[in-house]
């Protein structure tokens, strides 16, 4: 299997290089040149396998330069004993045509664990395969969930070090506590004065600083990224869609509803569909930041609009970077993709050609959900099924129910649940009319007592964990912090 860039057909490299590099040099995203398919026999075989074996088989179709042993090492390391459930991605059936894919059984209680538990393994193996001897330094700018999931994934992984920057007033108390108490000898966390954009542009600046890269190289280090533009984060997400289809007893057709931000999760579902999972519609659910809903309904992507801060913050996004991969898959035209991305950069807007729009509508359906509806759905779902969902899942659930009523109520539907309700307990409590506690932990306890649903252990344990990182720096000092952390003068 060879990979090229969404902005340049000419590139042809293998997966180990793709994973180690992260982003293509032309600014595009790496993408496999073909999509492997799974046969009826493949599905029958996989049905009898556990999750890590399913992962090994499916990843093996994309990472063909990895040996069987290497794949086994990566999948066993990532998915044995790291999730609070035998199956890291279990399907919960709420009624005959409605199931939920629970992706929050990992150490940080959000779906990013499914990819970030395995990425460190894929990355260290890739670096070794490429003949590299350097230590990989992962730099992350986070608005919450990614930072913690990356820290947990890379914590004490040999040959790596990780540094996370977050905006000091831009994450929730629980998220701050999750990051500032992180254990491990190769981790560092630092708050910066500013917003998420400041943190992100600061990290980008360090990535692009050739002098800094030279200093690192001299000291045996090289930077890499754990962002969702890395193929090593996307490929593992395809696995749980195949796995869910098998666990739903291979229905003739199914719809999948994904609460979407950066378009990584739903793109993995599209790959699963192209591999042979009979997905009828990929339903893209947005919150009030509905740039994707409008795009799917009109073929016009326009980020020039008001930005809303919502109760589903991990979906508060106006530039969905992984959409670039879909545009390439639908058009097969690297020149077109490069031109659309240029337009996005200069005027914040582009329109796709008719043929691409038609194909987009064949596979995708887009809808969104208001703040009020999100909170109402949490309550309605709990009242009807005794099942507690978080704000992001509630966005998908609202859209799923409207789709069932208005478009198709007979096809089995899988709602993707991306976070534990306890990660967003203040909003969940508000929707159920449960009093908030004096602090975030008392709020969790109140919610547990009122609903009889247990909070995940990693969240409860935080209460007594010691804060290890409390530094707040100016944006200009981020580079110095990184060098200092690595012990470079
Ligand atoms: C990151 C995240 C999303 C959005 O996923 P994308 O792959 O960026 O579309 C949705 N829900 C939660 C809880 C998340 O952390």
Short mmCIF file of C-alpha atoms in Angstrom, two decimals, residues 129-369:
data_model
loop_
_atom_site.label_atom_id
_atom_site.label_comp_id
_atom_site.label_asym_id
_atom_site.label_seq_id
_atom_site.Cartn_x
_atom_site.Cartn_y
_atom_site.Cartn_z
CA UNK A 129 11.52 1.02 10.52
CA UNK A 130 12.70 4.20 8.83
CA UNK A 131 16.13 3.71 10.39
CA UNK A 132 15.75 6.68 12.74
CA UNK A 133 17.55 6.65 16.06
CA UNK A 134 16.23 9.95 17.40
CA UNK A 135 13.76 10.47 20.21
CA UNK A 136 10.36 11.74 19.03
CA UNK A 137 9.04 14.87 20.69
CA UNK A 138 5.27 15.24 20.44
CA UNK A 139 3.98 18.81 20.64
CA UNK A 140 0.27 19.34 21.23
CA UNK A 141 -1.93 22.42 21.44
CA UNK A 142 -5.24 21.42 22.94
CA UNK A 143 -8.63 22.82 23.82
CA UNK A 144 -9.17 19.87 26.16
CA UNK A 145 -9.73 16.27 25.10
CA UNK A 146 -6.80 15.72 22.73
CA UNK A 147 -4.16 16.90 25.19
CA UNK A 148 -5.11 14.49 27.94
CA UNK A 149 -5.59 11.56 25.56
CA UNK A 150 -2.17 12.21 23.99
CA UNK A 151 -0.54 12.47 27.44
CA UNK A 152 -2.03 9.14 28.52
CA UNK A 153 -0.98 7.52 25.25
CA UNK A 154 2.63 8.71 25.22
CA UNK A 155 3.23 8.60 29.00
CA UNK A 156 6.44 6.62 29.66
CA UNK A 157 6.64 5.32 26.08
CA UNK A 158 10.31 4.72 25.37
CA UNK A 159 11.86 6.90 22.69
CA UNK A 160 9.26 9.66 23.08
CA UNK A 161 8.61 12.82 25.05
CA UNK A 162 5.43 14.87 25.03
CA UNK A 163 4.69 18.50 25.75
CA UNK A 164 1.13 19.84 25.87
CA UNK A 165 0.08 23.50 25.79
CA UNK A 166 -3.43 24.61 26.70
CA UNK A 167 -5.08 28.06 27.01
CA UNK A 168 -5.23 28.82 30.72
CA UNK A 169 -8.85 30.01 30.65
CA UNK A 170 -9.96 27.91 27.68
CA UNK A 171 -10.51 24.46 29.19
CA UNK A 172 -12.91 23.14 31.83
CA UNK A 173 -11.83 22.61 35.46
CA UNK A 174 -12.06 18.86 34.99
CA UNK A 175 -9.90 18.98 31.86
CA UNK A 176 -7.35 21.19 33.64
CA UNK A 177 -7.22 18.75 36.52
CA UNK A 178 -6.87 15.80 34.12
CA UNK A 179 -3.83 17.36 32.46
CA UNK A 180 -2.11 19.00 35.42
CA UNK A 181 -2.04 15.73 37.40
CA UNK A 182 -0.63 13.61 34.54
CA UNK A 183 1.96 11.04 35.63
CA UNK A 184 5.02 9.91 33.68
CA UNK A 185 8.69 10.88 33.39
CA UNK A 186 8.53 11.99 29.74
CA UNK A 187 5.57 14.38 29.99
CA UNK A 188 5.20 18.11 30.48
CA UNK A 189 2.12 20.34 30.55
CA UNK A 190 2.07 24.10 30.38
CA UNK A 191 -0.76 26.65 30.34
CA UNK A 192 -0.38 29.71 28.18
CA UNK A 193 -1.87 33.17 28.55
CA UNK A 194 -4.24 33.46 25.60
CA UNK A 195 -6.88 31.44 23.81
CA UNK A 196 -6.74 28.16 21.90
CA UNK A 197 -5.70 29.89 18.67
CA UNK A 198 -2.68 31.39 20.47
CA UNK A 199 -1.66 27.93 21.72
CA UNK A 200 -2.14 26.41 18.27
CA UNK A 201 -0.31 29.12 16.36
CA UNK A 202 2.50 28.98 18.96
CA UNK A 203 2.92 25.25 18.38
CA UNK A 204 2.78 25.69 14.60
CA UNK A 205 5.48 28.34 14.88
CA UNK A 206 7.75 25.95 16.76
CA UNK A 207 7.08 23.20 14.18
CA UNK A 208 8.06 25.60 11.38
CA UNK A 209 11.17 26.97 13.14
CA UNK A 210 14.13 25.49 11.22
CA UNK A 211 16.66 26.77 13.75
CA UNK A 212 14.80 25.00 16.53
CA UNK A 213 14.65 21.81 14.44
CA UNK A 214 18.42 22.02 13.96
CA UNK A 215 19.03 22.38 17.70
CA UNK A 216 16.80 19.38 18.36
CA UNK A 217 18.51 17.28 15.72
CA UNK A 218 21.92 18.00 17.23
CA UNK A 219 20.59 16.72 20.54
CA UNK A 220 19.03 13.57 19.09
CA UNK A 221 15.42 14.72 18.94
CA UNK A 222 12.80 15.34 16.23
CA UNK A 223 9.32 16.84 16.47
CA UNK A 224 6.13 15.05 15.46
CA UNK A 225 2.41 15.61 15.80
CA UNK A 226 -0.39 13.66 17.47
CA UNK A 227 -3.04 15.74 15.74
CA UNK A 228 -5.90 14.08 13.85
CA UNK A 229 -4.32 15.00 10.51
CA UNK A 230 -1.84 12.16 11.16
CA UNK A 231 -2.92 9.00 9.31
CA UNK A 232 -1.77 7.02 12.34
CA UNK A 233 -4.69 8.53 14.24
CA UNK A 234 -7.27 8.05 11.53
CA UNK A 235 -6.62 4.41 10.57
CA UNK A 236 -7.31 2.99 14.07
CA UNK A 237 -10.72 4.69 14.00
CA UNK A 238 -11.83 2.62 11.01
CA UNK A 239 -11.54 -0.48 13.20
CA UNK A 240 -14.40 0.36 15.55
CA UNK A 241 -16.88 0.84 12.72
CA UNK A 242 -16.10 -2.61 11.34
CA UNK A 243 -16.20 -3.99 14.87
CA UNK A 244 -19.60 -2.39 15.59
CA UNK A 245 -21.07 -3.82 12.37
CA UNK A 246 -19.92 -7.30 13.44
CA UNK A 247 -21.29 -6.83 16.97
CA UNK A 248 -24.64 -5.70 15.53
CA UNK A 249 -24.78 -9.12 13.80
CA UNK A 250 -23.97 -7.79 10.34
CA UNK A 251 -27.26 -6.06 9.37
CA UNK A 252 -28.02 -5.84 5.62
CA UNK A 253 -27.75 -2.06 5.94
CA UNK A 254 -27.13 0.45 8.69
CA UNK A 255 -27.00 4.20 9.24
CA UNK A 256 -24.25 5.79 11.29
CA UNK A 257 -24.65 9.11 13.10
CA UNK A 258 -21.45 10.87 14.18
CA UNK A 259 -21.12 14.02 16.33
CA UNK A 260 -18.59 15.87 14.22
CA UNK A 261 -15.93 18.57 14.67
CA UNK A 262 -12.71 18.09 12.74
CA UNK A 263 -14.32 15.42 10.50
CA UNK A 264 -11.85 12.69 11.54
CA UNK A 265 -14.29 10.30 13.17
CA UNK A 266 -16.89 10.38 10.38
CA UNK A 267 -14.19 10.09 7.73
CA UNK A 268 -13.11 6.83 9.36
CA UNK A 269 -16.74 5.67 9.00
CA UNK A 270 -16.60 6.55 5.30
CA UNK A 271 -13.48 4.38 4.95
CA UNK A 272 -15.32 1.52 6.68
CA UNK A 273 -18.16 1.94 4.18
CA UNK A 274 -15.76 1.85 1.24
CA UNK A 275 -14.14 -1.27 2.71
CA UNK A 276 -17.48 -3.07 2.59
CA UNK A 277 -19.44 -2.27 5.75
CA UNK A 278 -22.99 -1.69 4.35
CA UNK A 279 -23.50 1.85 5.61
CA UNK A 280 -26.50 3.41 3.86
CA UNK A 281 -26.02 6.97 5.11
CA UNK A 282 -23.26 8.67 7.02
CA UNK A 283 -25.11 11.23 9.08
CA UNK A 284 -23.00 14.19 10.12
CA UNK A 285 -24.31 15.85 13.29
CA UNK A 286 -23.14 19.36 14.21
CA UNK A 287 -23.93 21.76 17.04
CA UNK A 288 -24.68 25.47 16.43
CA UNK A 289 -21.35 25.73 14.61
CA UNK A 290 -23.05 24.10 11.63
CA UNK A 291 -20.57 24.82 8.86
CA UNK A 292 -20.63 21.12 7.86
CA UNK A 293 -24.44 20.88 7.80
CA UNK A 294 -24.50 23.79 5.36
CA UNK A 295 -21.70 22.29 3.30
CA UNK A 296 -23.42 18.92 2.91
CA UNK A 297 -26.71 20.61 1.99
CA UNK A 298 -25.35 23.21 -0.45
CA UNK A 299 -21.85 22.20 -1.60
CA UNK A 300 -20.58 25.54 -0.29
CA UNK A 301 -18.09 25.57 2.58
CA UNK A 302 -18.09 28.97 4.27
CA UNK A 303 -16.26 29.56 7.53
CA UNK A 304 -17.07 33.28 7.55
CA UNK A 305 -19.70 33.17 10.25
CA UNK A 306 -20.25 33.74 13.95
CA UNK A 307 -18.45 31.29 16.25
CA UNK A 308 -20.54 29.86 19.10
CA UNK A 309 -19.27 28.47 22.40
CA UNK A 310 -21.53 25.50 23.14
CA UNK A 311 -22.13 22.74 25.70
CA UNK A 312 -20.42 20.36 23.23
CA UNK A 313 -17.06 22.21 23.09
CA UNK A 314 -15.12 19.48 21.28
CA UNK A 315 -17.26 20.22 18.23
CA UNK A 316 -16.83 24.00 18.34
CA UNK A 317 -14.84 24.20 15.15
CA UNK A 318 -15.14 26.13 11.88
CA UNK A 319 -12.31 24.54 9.92
CA UNK A 320 -12.69 20.77 9.71
CA UNK A 321 -9.24 19.73 8.54
CA UNK A 322 -10.03 16.12 7.63
CA UNK A 323 -12.64 17.23 5.12
CA UNK A 324 -9.69 17.73 2.78
CA UNK A 325 -9.28 13.95 2.60
CA UNK A 326 -12.94 13.45 1.67
CA UNK A 327 -12.69 16.07 -1.08
CA UNK A 328 -9.78 14.11 -2.52
CA UNK A 329 -11.60 10.78 -2.22
CA UNK A 330 -14.71 12.16 -3.96
CA UNK A 331 -12.89 13.99 -6.75
CA UNK A 332 -9.61 12.10 -7.17
CA UNK A 333 -8.21 15.48 -8.21
CA UNK A 334 -5.16 16.81 -6.35
CA UNK A 335 -5.16 20.10 -8.30
CA UNK A 336 -8.79 20.74 -7.35
CA UNK A 337 -8.11 20.01 -3.67
CA UNK A 338 -5.07 22.29 -3.61
CA UNK A 339 -7.13 25.08 -5.19
CA UNK A 340 -10.09 24.66 -2.78
CA UNK A 341 -7.74 24.70 0.20
CA UNK A 342 -6.08 27.84 -1.15
CA UNK A 343 -9.51 29.49 -1.41
CA UNK A 344 -10.32 28.43 2.14
CA UNK A 345 -7.11 30.03 3.31
CA UNK A 346 -7.51 33.30 1.42
CA UNK A 347 -11.29 33.97 1.41
CA UNK A 348 -12.54 31.39 3.92
CA UNK A 349 -14.94 29.88 1.40
CA UNK A 350 -15.17 27.47 -1.54
CA UNK A 351 -17.76 25.70 -3.69
CA UNK A 352 -17.28 22.13 -4.89
CA UNK A 353 -18.04 21.13 -8.52
CA UNK A 354 -21.42 19.51 -9.24
CA UNK A 355 -20.08 15.94 -9.61
CA UNK A 356 -18.40 16.16 -6.21
CA UNK A 357 -21.54 17.62 -4.64
CA UNK A 358 -23.64 14.75 -6.06
CA UNK A 359 -21.28 12.13 -4.66
CA UNK A 360 -21.20 13.93 -1.31
CA UNK A 361 -24.98 13.78 -1.08
CA UNK A 362 -25.10 10.12 -2.05
CA UNK A 363 -23.11 9.08 1.02
CA UNK A 364 -23.68 11.88 3.53
CA UNK A 365 -26.56 13.60 5.24
CA UNK A 366 -26.06 16.71 7.38
CA UNK A 367 -28.12 18.16 10.22
CA UNK A 368 -27.49 20.15 13.39
CA UNK A 369 -28.85 20.59 16.87
#
